[in-house]
Amino acid sequence: MIEVLDPLASQPGVILAALISDDGVPVAVPGTKVESAGSESCALSDSDALAAMCAGWLDELTDCMSLLSCDAPRRVVLRAARGSLLLLRTSGAVLLVVLEPGLGPEELWLPMEGVAARIQRILRGMGEAAVSETISDLEPPSPFPKRADTTATESPTASLEKGLSGGDPQGN
Amino acid sequence: MKLVRRMLSHNRLRQARKRLMTDPSPTAYAALAREHAWDGESEEALRVCGEGLIAYPGNPELQRLAERTRRANREDRLGELKRELREAPRPAIYSEMCSVLLETDQTMRAEECAQAWLSAHPGPEATLMLARVFVARFLSDRGRDAGQRAFDLLSECEQQLDRDPRPWKLRLELASAIGAWTEARRVASQLLELDPGDPVLEGRFRKLSALQEGAPSISKALRDVERTGKLVGDDQRHSRGDSAKRDVRPLLQSLAAETGVNAVVYLRGSTGLVQGPKGATAERSARAMRKIVKTGRTTARRLGLGQVSSISLEGNFGSIAVVSGEMDAGAIWCSGKLPRSREQALMNLAGVEADTDEVQS
């Protein structure tokens, strides 16, 4: 995941890029402007705290939107004196970027959407692999051993079968 | 070239002076001050502004001009200080630079400068300056971390600067601002030990003694300030400026009349003025917007991002933009993307400290 977030973190003005999964696990990549975030006591240095705060805020925003009979917001921007917080909600994860003050989020939406799409592809691939594994695990065991593919590498079972069908191996 | 410019400016100055003599209006004062400023005579420009403000107290044009001149002076001085710091860094230059940066509300740069001073010449004065920076940062951002750091640095200073009242005074100011009355009383008694019989301090000590019952500890008071975003006395300070209030309703109505706008909300205190939805829907809209502002401010403080200027949300519902002032906020809900013109109008809405006596939903 870090390789996916790296291009986003290396954008000019990005203090931090992170991905927060649904179960609150953060994957954070510091940007090139870490020192601009202020003092060492800044919550931005603790990715767990950051993930918890942002996830909590998104939940609160969802509650607010339910008052207006609306769905949860997909994009959220918070502009403040010491920087901006950008959140992009995708299915199963939230992409988070902290920008240094004075920079607008407009230029960053396109790379963020790109990263979100890439993450979705990765998650889909992982999901498909997990599903196929689960299906094979759920299949009941056959009473007979499966016929192996003879075109593939020669297995001991295949050579045994060949020996049985071929009659006397010594030519009698 | 200089001579020609000087002659031309001299002529313009003379004409501006004559105009002021015949018509002593704020515009004429401002014109003369501007001529002086263009000529590089900032002190003279400030003097003219001051004279104009005596004749026309509170004139916004003259006030703005005076402020701009002062800012330009500070910027010039900052440039000189930076050069001196590069050539021969010494504590006096660091100290002045931090003070100028704090005056101009550039707390981040002031913090960097104070840190540089502390690492180059460690000592109590540098620590005290860093504490001042953190106090200023806490008072503007209201984040718990900055407040706690300020208290820690002040404790260091008190140990290093024996019998110096400056860190104690700063601690008293900070403890009083957050409502930690027990701590404030302790500091006041300490200051009375240093300066026995001071009538102002004695009066303050008596007042703090009356307040200290059930007062929160420092950490609880800091947590409360971070949660609510309010310091002690904020309400009184803002209710004092009621004379400047203006009616915000026409602006709300003009915004709500545009196509694609679902709701426009103005929030101040516990009051919300809503244009667009009616009845219970209006009430829910105001509640939702207030919660967005409140939770956004709290999150920004906790993350150390400082004061929130705007929040925007986009989704299937369209877009919601909230612009937050110090005590008030304006919000707009549009179907589709928010055009730049509406964002500008919203910027005018927040920070106007509008009159909300007449509540309407």
Short mmCIF file of N, CA, C and O in Angstrom, two decimals, chain A residues 36-44 50 53-54 57 60-61 63-65 67-85 98 101 106 109, chain B residues 107-108 111 115 134 137 141 145 149 284-285 287-289 291-292 295-296 299-300 302-317 320 333 337 340 343:
data_model
loop_
_atom_site.label_atom_id
_atom_site.label_comp_id
_atom_site.label_asym_id
_atom_site.label_seq_id
_atom_site.Cartn_x
_atom_site.Cartn_y
_atom_site.Cartn_z
N SER A 36 6.74 21.39 8.46
CA SER A 36 5.82 22.53 8.46
C SER A 36 4.61 22.30 9.34
O SER A 36 3.86 23.20 9.60
N ALA A 37 4.40 21.07 9.72
CA ALA A 37 3.20 20.78 10.50
C ALA A 37 3.22 21.38 11.89
O ALA A 37 2.23 21.36 12.58
N GLY A 38 4.31 21.95 12.30
CA GLY A 38 4.36 22.61 13.59
C GLY A 38 5.24 21.86 14.56
O GLY A 38 6.20 21.23 14.18
N SER A 39 4.86 21.91 15.82
CA SER A 39 5.74 21.36 16.85
C SER A 39 5.64 19.84 16.89
O SER A 39 4.81 19.23 16.26
N GLU A 40 6.49 19.27 17.71
CA GLU A 40 6.55 17.82 17.78
C GLU A 40 5.31 17.25 18.48
O GLU A 40 5.03 16.07 18.38
N SER A 41 4.58 18.09 19.19
CA SER A 41 3.40 17.62 19.90
C SER A 41 2.19 17.47 18.99
O SER A 41 1.14 17.06 19.40
N CYS A 42 2.38 17.84 17.72
CA CYS A 42 1.29 17.81 16.78
C CYS A 42 0.74 16.39 16.60
O CYS A 42 1.51 15.44 16.48
N ALA A 43 -0.58 16.27 16.58
CA ALA A 43 -1.21 14.95 16.46
C ALA A 43 -0.93 14.31 15.11
O ALA A 43 -1.11 13.11 14.96
N LEU A 44 -0.44 15.10 14.14
CA LEU A 44 -0.19 14.56 12.81
C LEU A 44 0.94 13.55 12.81
O LEU A 44 1.05 12.73 11.91
N LEU A 50 -4.35 10.09 14.43
CA LEU A 50 -4.89 10.79 13.26
C LEU A 50 -6.02 9.97 12.62
O LEU A 50 -7.09 10.50 12.31
N MET A 53 -9.10 10.02 14.87
CA MET A 53 -9.80 11.32 14.86
C MET A 53 -10.56 11.51 13.56
O MET A 53 -11.71 11.95 13.55
N CYS A 54 -9.91 11.17 12.45
CA CYS A 54 -10.56 11.38 11.14
C CYS A 54 -11.74 10.44 10.97
O CYS A 54 -12.79 10.85 10.47
N TRP A 57 -14.51 11.76 13.06
CA TRP A 57 -15.13 12.95 12.46
C TRP A 57 -16.03 12.57 11.27
O TRP A 57 -17.11 13.12 11.12
N GLU A 60 -19.22 11.39 12.53
CA GLU A 60 -20.05 12.52 12.98
C GLU A 60 -20.66 13.26 11.80
O GLU A 60 -21.82 13.68 11.83
N LEU A 61 -19.88 13.40 10.73
CA LEU A 61 -20.39 14.06 9.53
C LEU A 61 -21.52 13.25 8.90
O LEU A 61 -22.49 13.81 8.40
N ASP A 63 -23.58 11.41 10.55
CA ASP A 63 -24.76 11.70 11.39
C ASP A 63 -25.39 13.02 10.98
O ASP A 63 -26.61 13.14 10.91
N CYS A 64 -24.53 14.03 10.74
CA CYS A 64 -25.03 15.36 10.34
C CYS A 64 -25.82 15.24 9.04
O CYS A 64 -26.88 15.84 8.89
N MET A 65 -25.27 14.47 8.10
CA MET A 65 -25.92 14.35 6.79
C MET A 65 -27.24 13.59 6.90
O MET A 65 -28.16 13.84 6.14
N LEU A 67 -29.27 13.96 9.23
CA LEU A 67 -30.27 14.96 9.64
C LEU A 67 -30.89 15.64 8.41
O LEU A 67 -32.02 16.07 8.42
N LEU A 68 -30.08 15.74 7.34
CA LEU A 68 -30.56 16.35 6.10
C LEU A 68 -31.12 15.30 5.13
O LEU A 68 -31.37 15.60 3.97
N SER A 69 -31.26 14.07 5.62
CA SER A 69 -31.73 12.93 4.81
C SER A 69 -30.83 12.73 3.59
O SER A 69 -31.31 12.54 2.47
N CYS A 70 -29.53 12.81 3.80
CA CYS A 70 -28.57 12.65 2.70
C CYS A 70 -27.58 11.53 3.03
O CYS A 70 -27.42 11.16 4.20
N ASP A 71 -26.90 11.06 1.97
CA ASP A 71 -25.87 10.04 2.17
C ASP A 71 -24.62 10.66 2.80
O ASP A 71 -24.51 11.89 2.86
N ALA A 72 -23.72 9.81 3.18
CA ALA A 72 -22.45 10.30 3.75
C ALA A 72 -21.66 11.03 2.67
O ALA A 72 -21.75 10.68 1.49
N PRO A 73 -20.90 12.07 3.03
CA PRO A 73 -20.13 12.79 2.01
C PRO A 73 -19.00 11.94 1.44
O PRO A 73 -18.45 11.10 2.15
N ARG A 74 -18.68 12.16 0.18
CA ARG A 74 -17.60 11.40 -0.45
C ARG A 74 -16.28 12.15 -0.30
O ARG A 74 -15.25 11.56 -0.03
N ARG A 75 -16.33 13.47 -0.53
CA ARG A 75 -15.13 14.28 -0.39
C ARG A 75 -15.34 15.30 0.73
O ARG A 75 -16.39 15.94 0.78
N VAL A 76 -14.34 15.44 1.56
CA VAL A 76 -14.41 16.40 2.66
C VAL A 76 -13.12 17.22 2.66
O VAL A 76 -12.03 16.65 2.54
N VAL A 77 -13.26 18.53 2.77
CA VAL A 77 -12.07 19.40 2.88
C VAL A 77 -12.23 20.27 4.11
O VAL A 77 -13.29 20.89 4.29
N LEU A 78 -11.21 20.30 4.93
CA LEU A 78 -11.21 21.20 6.09
C LEU A 78 -10.00 22.12 5.93
O LEU A 78 -8.87 21.65 5.91
N ARG A 79 -10.27 23.41 5.76
CA ARG A 79 -9.16 24.36 5.64
C ARG A 79 -8.97 25.04 6.98
O ARG A 79 -9.92 25.57 7.54
N ALA A 80 -7.74 25.07 7.47
CA ALA A 80 -7.47 25.69 8.76
C ALA A 80 -6.20 26.53 8.67
O ALA A 80 -5.53 26.55 7.63
N ALA A 81 -5.89 27.19 9.78
CA ALA A 81 -4.76 28.13 9.79
C ALA A 81 -3.43 27.45 9.51
O ALA A 81 -2.55 28.02 8.88
N ARG A 82 -3.27 26.20 9.99
CA ARG A 82 -1.97 25.53 9.85
C ARG A 82 -1.95 24.43 8.81
O ARG A 82 -1.03 23.62 8.77
N GLY A 83 -3.00 24.37 8.00
CA GLY A 83 -3.01 23.36 6.95
C GLY A 83 -4.42 22.94 6.59
O GLY A 83 -5.38 23.42 7.20
N SER A 84 -4.51 22.08 5.61
CA SER A 84 -5.83 21.59 5.18
C SER A 84 -5.86 20.08 5.29
O SER A 84 -4.85 19.41 5.07
N LEU A 85 -7.05 19.57 5.59
CA LEU A 85 -7.25 18.12 5.68
C LEU A 85 -8.21 17.72 4.57
O LEU A 85 -9.28 18.29 4.45
N VAL A 98 -2.98 15.54 4.26
CA VAL A 98 -2.84 16.80 4.99
C VAL A 98 -1.93 17.70 4.17
O VAL A 98 -0.82 17.32 3.81
N PRO A 101 -0.41 24.96 4.85
CA PRO A 101 -1.34 26.07 4.72
C PRO A 101 -1.16 26.85 3.42
O PRO A 101 -0.06 26.94 2.88
N GLU A 106 -7.76 21.69 -4.94
CA GLU A 106 -8.26 21.40 -6.30
C GLU A 106 -7.27 20.54 -7.10
O GLU A 106 -7.69 19.62 -7.80
N TRP A 109 -7.20 16.58 -6.11
CA TRP A 109 -8.31 15.62 -6.23
C TRP A 109 -8.02 14.56 -7.28
O TRP A 109 -8.32 13.39 -7.08
N THR B 107 2.68 33.04 14.32
CA THR B 107 3.16 32.21 15.43
C THR B 107 4.07 31.06 14.96
O THR B 107 4.98 30.68 15.69
N MET B 108 3.78 30.55 13.77
CA MET B 108 4.61 29.43 13.29
C MET B 108 6.05 29.88 13.05
O MET B 108 7.00 29.20 13.45
N GLU B 111 7.70 30.56 16.30
CA GLU B 111 8.12 29.31 16.96
C GLU B 111 9.44 28.83 16.36
O GLU B 111 10.35 28.42 17.11
N GLN B 115 12.84 28.48 18.45
CA GLN B 115 13.55 27.19 18.51
C GLN B 115 15.00 27.35 18.07
O GLN B 115 15.91 26.77 18.67
N PHE B 134 4.19 29.76 22.60
CA PHE B 134 3.18 28.72 22.79
C PHE B 134 1.92 29.26 23.45
O PHE B 134 0.82 28.80 23.14
N ARG B 137 0.11 30.85 20.66
CA ARG B 137 -0.45 29.81 19.79
C ARG B 137 -1.68 29.16 20.43
O ARG B 137 -2.69 28.91 19.76
N ASP B 141 -5.24 29.12 18.72
CA ASP B 141 -5.74 27.83 18.20
C ASP B 141 -6.59 27.06 19.20
O ASP B 141 -7.38 26.22 18.82
N ASP B 145 -2.44 20.60 23.32
CA ASP B 145 -0.99 20.33 23.29
C ASP B 145 -0.18 21.62 23.45
O ASP B 145 0.80 21.65 24.19
N ARG B 149 2.25 22.51 26.58
CA ARG B 149 3.66 22.81 26.30
C ARG B 149 4.03 24.17 26.90
O ARG B 149 5.11 24.33 27.45
N ARG B 284 -33.79 21.26 11.28
CA ARG B 284 -32.83 20.17 11.11
C ARG B 284 -31.60 20.64 10.34
O ARG B 284 -30.48 20.27 10.66
N SER B 285 -31.84 21.49 9.32
CA SER B 285 -30.71 22.01 8.53
C SER B 285 -29.77 22.80 9.42
O SER B 285 -28.54 22.62 9.36
N ARG B 287 -29.41 22.56 12.62
CA ARG B 287 -28.75 21.66 13.57
C ARG B 287 -27.58 20.93 12.90
O ARG B 287 -26.50 20.79 13.45
N ALA B 288 -27.84 20.46 11.66
CA ALA B 288 -26.80 19.73 10.93
C ALA B 288 -25.59 20.63 10.67
O ALA B 288 -24.44 20.23 10.88
N MET B 289 -25.86 21.85 10.23
CA MET B 289 -24.74 22.78 9.91
C MET B 289 -23.95 23.12 11.18
O MET B 289 -22.72 23.19 11.15
N LYS B 291 -23.58 21.29 13.76
CA LYS B 291 -22.78 20.12 14.16
C LYS B 291 -21.55 19.99 13.25
O LYS B 291 -20.46 19.65 13.73
N ILE B 292 -21.73 20.29 11.96
CA ILE B 292 -20.58 20.22 11.04
C ILE B 292 -19.51 21.21 11.49
O ILE B 292 -18.32 20.88 11.58
N THR B 295 -17.97 20.06 15.06
CA THR B 295 -17.08 18.90 15.01
C THR B 295 -15.82 19.22 14.19
O THR B 295 -14.74 18.76 14.52
N GLY B 296 -15.99 20.04 13.16
CA GLY B 296 -14.83 20.45 12.35
C GLY B 296 -13.83 21.25 13.16
O GLY B 296 -12.63 21.00 13.09
N THR B 299 -12.06 18.89 15.61
CA THR B 299 -11.09 18.03 14.93
C THR B 299 -9.83 18.82 14.57
O THR B 299 -8.71 18.33 14.77
N ALA B 300 -10.02 20.02 14.04
CA ALA B 300 -8.86 20.83 13.65
C ALA B 300 -7.98 21.15 14.85
O ALA B 300 -6.76 21.10 14.77
N ARG B 302 -7.75 19.39 17.62
CA ARG B 302 -7.08 18.17 18.10
C ARG B 302 -5.94 17.76 17.18
O ARG B 302 -4.95 17.20 17.63
N LEU B 303 -6.10 18.01 15.89
CA LEU B 303 -5.04 17.65 14.95
C LEU B 303 -3.91 18.68 14.93
O LEU B 303 -2.92 18.49 14.25
N GLY B 304 -4.11 19.78 15.63
CA GLY B 304 -3.08 20.83 15.65
C GLY B 304 -3.09 21.66 14.39
O GLY B 304 -2.08 22.27 14.02
N LEU B 305 -4.24 21.71 13.69
CA LEU B 305 -4.30 22.49 12.45
C LEU B 305 -4.74 23.92 12.71
O LEU B 305 -4.79 24.74 11.78
N GLY B 306 -5.11 24.25 13.93
CA GLY B 306 -5.47 25.63 14.27
C GLY B 306 -6.90 25.96 13.94
O GLY B 306 -7.75 25.08 13.83
N GLN B 307 -7.13 27.27 13.76
CA GLN B 307 -8.49 27.76 13.58
C GLN B 307 -9.03 27.39 12.19
O GLN B 307 -8.34 27.59 11.19
N VAL B 308 -10.25 26.91 12.16
CA VAL B 308 -10.86 26.49 10.89
C VAL B 308 -11.33 27.71 10.10
O VAL B 308 -11.94 28.61 10.67
N SER B 309 -11.03 27.74 8.81
CA SER B 309 -11.58 28.82 7.98
C SER B 309 -12.75 28.33 7.14
O SER B 309 -13.71 29.06 6.95
N SER B 310 -12.67 27.11 6.63
CA SER B 310 -13.82 26.61 5.85
C SER B 310 -13.86 25.08 5.85
O SER B 310 -12.83 24.42 6.01
N ILE B 311 -15.05 24.57 5.64
CA ILE B 311 -15.25 23.11 5.51
C ILE B 311 -16.13 22.90 4.29
O ILE B 311 -17.11 23.63 4.12
N SER B 312 -15.77 21.97 3.44
CA SER B 312 -16.68 21.68 2.33
C SER B 312 -16.87 20.17 2.18
O SER B 312 -15.94 19.39 2.37
N LEU B 313 -18.09 19.80 1.88
CA LEU B 313 -18.47 18.40 1.73
C LEU B 313 -19.09 18.22 0.35
O LEU B 313 -19.86 19.07 -0.10
N GLU B 314 -18.74 17.12 -0.30
CA GLU B 314 -19.34 16.81 -1.60
C GLU B 314 -19.80 15.37 -1.59
O GLU B 314 -19.18 14.50 -0.98
N GLY B 315 -20.89 15.13 -2.29
CA GLY B 315 -21.43 13.77 -2.36
C GLY B 315 -22.63 13.73 -3.26
O GLY B 315 -22.83 14.64 -4.07
N ASN B 316 -23.44 12.67 -3.09
CA ASN B 316 -24.65 12.53 -3.91
C ASN B 316 -25.63 13.68 -3.69
O ASN B 316 -26.46 13.97 -4.54
N PHE B 317 -25.54 14.30 -2.53
CA PHE B 317 -26.47 15.37 -2.17
C PHE B 317 -26.12 16.71 -2.82
O PHE B 317 -26.85 17.67 -2.71
N ILE B 320 -21.88 21.05 0.13
CA ILE B 320 -22.14 21.93 1.29
C ILE B 320 -20.84 22.65 1.59
O ILE B 320 -19.80 22.01 1.71
N TRP B 333 -25.91 25.08 0.99
CA TRP B 333 -26.09 23.73 0.46
C TRP B 333 -26.62 23.86 -0.96
O TRP B 333 -27.71 24.38 -1.16
N LYS B 337 -21.95 21.34 -7.99
CA LYS B 337 -20.73 21.98 -7.45
C LYS B 337 -21.00 23.42 -7.04
O LYS B 337 -21.86 24.08 -7.64
N ARG B 340 -17.72 29.60 -7.75
CA ARG B 340 -16.78 30.49 -7.05
C ARG B 340 -17.48 31.75 -6.49
O ARG B 340 -17.18 32.20 -5.40
N GLU B 343 -19.11 31.05 -3.27
CA GLU B 343 -18.11 30.88 -2.21
C GLU B 343 -17.67 32.24 -1.68
O GLU B 343 -17.50 32.43 -0.48
#
